[in-house]
Amino acid sequence: QVQLVESGGGSVQAGGSLRLSCTAATAAYCMAWFRQAPGKKREGVARITRDGITNYADSVKGRFTISQDNAKNTVYLEMNSLKPEDTAMYYCAARHDGCTWSIGYYSYWGQGTQVTVSS
């Protein structure tokens, strides 16, 4: 079991920044951030392997940065130049195998943290 605890959501104006954190109770090979806006499907945002390989959704490239502190089993999502369309519930997910955008392959999920961007 990998328990995940997220923090760092909030409300900001467009152009602002937020930093999300996700701490896992035990190590996982892949940790990822997904988001889900009301009425929309959950979508991948960023992912990182324990080796440091990262991938981003096209919609956030150049604005979001995923990083990690392996010693703390913690992954961060630095979000800059936020847009109203970034408004969503953000979820941390983990799996023991390689990273993927396929939601069904992630066995472990956090409770979610809300990000709201106003125009």
mmCIF file of C-alpha atoms in Angstrom, residues 34-119:
data_model
loop_
_atom_site.group_PDB
_atom_site.id
_atom_site.type_symbol
_atom_site.label_atom_id
_atom_site.label_comp_id
_atom_site.label_asym_id
_atom_site.label_seq_id
_atom_site.Cartn_x
_atom_site.Cartn_y
_atom_site.Cartn_z
ATOM 1 C CA PHE A 34 -3.766 14.233 -12.673
ATOM 2 C CA ARG A 35 -6.562 16.757 -12.621
ATOM 3 C CA GLN A 36 -10.287 16.726 -13.080
ATOM 4 C CA ALA A 37 -12.448 19.727 -13.793
ATOM 5 C CA PRO A 38 -16.214 19.616 -13.207
ATOM 6 C CA GLY A 39 -17.933 17.706 -15.990
ATOM 7 C CA LYS A 40 -14.662 16.623 -17.554
ATOM 8 C CA LYS A 41 -12.609 13.457 -17.558
ATOM 9 C CA ARG A 42 -9.589 13.109 -15.336
ATOM 10 C CA GLU A 43 -6.453 13.927 -17.315
ATOM 11 C CA GLY A 44 -2.744 13.542 -16.803
ATOM 12 C CA VAL A 45 -0.746 16.670 -16.040
ATOM 13 C CA ALA A 46 2.799 15.619 -15.194
ATOM 14 C CA ARG A 47 4.638 12.507 -14.153
ATOM 15 C CA ILE A 48 8.078 11.583 -12.873
ATOM 16 C CA THR A 49 9.938 8.352 -12.310
ATOM 17 C CA ARG A 50 12.184 7.772 -9.361
ATOM 18 C CA ASP A 51 15.075 8.046 -11.843
ATOM 19 C CA GLY A 52 13.961 11.584 -12.638
ATOM 20 C CA ILE A 53 12.394 11.082 -16.063
ATOM 21 C CA THR A 54 9.568 13.584 -16.527
ATOM 22 C CA ASN A 55 6.690 14.028 -18.939
ATOM 23 C CA TYR A 56 4.090 16.766 -19.243
ATOM 24 C CA ALA A 57 0.749 17.254 -20.877
ATOM 25 C CA ASP A 58 1.004 19.658 -23.802
ATOM 26 C CA SER A 59 -1.361 22.055 -22.063
ATOM 27 C CA VAL A 60 1.063 22.652 -19.187
ATOM 28 C CA LYS A 61 4.467 22.409 -20.859
ATOM 29 C CA GLY A 62 6.607 25.415 -20.081
ATOM 30 C CA ARG A 63 4.368 26.459 -17.179
ATOM 31 C CA PHE A 64 4.383 23.500 -14.793
ATOM 32 C CA THR A 65 7.402 21.709 -13.348
ATOM 33 C CA ILE A 66 7.343 18.385 -11.551
ATOM 34 C CA SER A 67 10.169 17.528 -9.191
ATOM 35 C CA GLN A 68 10.839 15.169 -6.333
ATOM 36 C CA ASP A 69 12.728 14.596 -3.141
ATOM 37 C CA ASN A 70 13.346 10.851 -3.026
ATOM 38 C CA ALA A 71 14.593 10.984 0.544
ATOM 39 C CA LYS A 72 11.190 12.308 1.598
ATOM 40 C CA ASN A 73 9.121 10.281 -0.916
ATOM 41 C CA THR A 74 7.657 13.613 -1.963
ATOM 42 C CA VAL A 75 6.795 14.970 -5.380
ATOM 43 C CA TYR A 76 6.091 18.610 -6.133
ATOM 44 C CA LEU A 77 4.192 20.365 -8.875
ATOM 45 C CA GLU A 78 5.237 23.951 -9.393
ATOM 46 C CA MET A 79 2.529 25.700 -11.370
ATOM 47 C CA ASN A 80 3.273 29.090 -12.908
ATOM 48 C CA SER A 81 1.372 31.356 -15.280
ATOM 49 C CA LEU A 82 -1.846 29.755 -14.153
ATOM 50 C CA LYS A 83 -4.902 30.079 -16.354
ATOM 51 C CA PRO A 84 -8.602 29.772 -15.513
ATOM 52 C CA GLU A 85 -8.653 26.529 -17.501
ATOM 53 C CA ASP A 86 -6.212 25.047 -14.976
ATOM 54 C CA THR A 87 -9.008 25.117 -12.415
ATOM 55 C CA ALA A 88 -9.595 21.544 -11.264
ATOM 56 C CA MET A 89 -9.184 19.068 -8.479
ATOM 57 C CA TYR A 90 -5.594 17.873 -8.642
ATOM 58 C CA TYR A 91 -4.800 14.303 -7.680
ATOM 59 C CA CYS A 92 -1.496 12.643 -6.923
ATOM 60 C CA ALA A 93 -1.131 9.061 -8.095
ATOM 61 C CA ALA A 94 1.546 6.415 -7.754
ATOM 62 C CA ARG A 95 2.462 3.060 -9.157
ATOM 63 C CA HIS A 96 5.376 0.691 -8.725
ATOM 64 C CA ASP A 97 5.955 0.274 -12.470
ATOM 65 C CA GLY A 98 6.761 2.677 -15.288
ATOM 66 C CA CYS A 99 4.856 5.884 -15.776
ATOM 67 C CA THR A 100 1.843 6.078 -18.058
ATOM 68 C CA TRP A 101 -1.010 8.467 -18.732
ATOM 69 C CA SER A 102 -3.484 5.598 -18.321
ATOM 70 C CA ILE A 103 -5.444 6.280 -15.173
ATOM 71 C CA GLY A 104 -6.422 2.651 -14.684
ATOM 72 C CA TYR A 105 -2.806 1.606 -14.193
ATOM 73 C CA TYR A 106 -2.411 3.668 -11.036
ATOM 74 C CA SER A 107 -3.220 1.726 -7.906
ATOM 75 C CA TYR A 108 -2.713 4.511 -5.426
ATOM 76 C CA TRP A 109 -4.419 7.897 -5.304
ATOM 77 C CA GLY A 110 -4.466 10.860 -2.984
ATOM 78 C CA GLN A 111 -7.621 12.566 -1.817
ATOM 79 C CA GLY A 112 -7.161 15.525 -4.151
ATOM 80 C CA THR A 113 -6.479 19.208 -3.643
ATOM 81 C CA GLN A 114 -8.500 21.975 -5.269
ATOM 82 C CA VAL A 115 -6.880 24.566 -7.503
ATOM 83 C CA THR A 116 -9.015 27.516 -8.548
ATOM 84 C CA VAL A 117 -7.756 30.176 -10.950
ATOM 85 C CA SER A 118 -9.843 33.277 -11.415
ATOM 86 C CA SER A 119 -9.639 35.618 -14.393
#
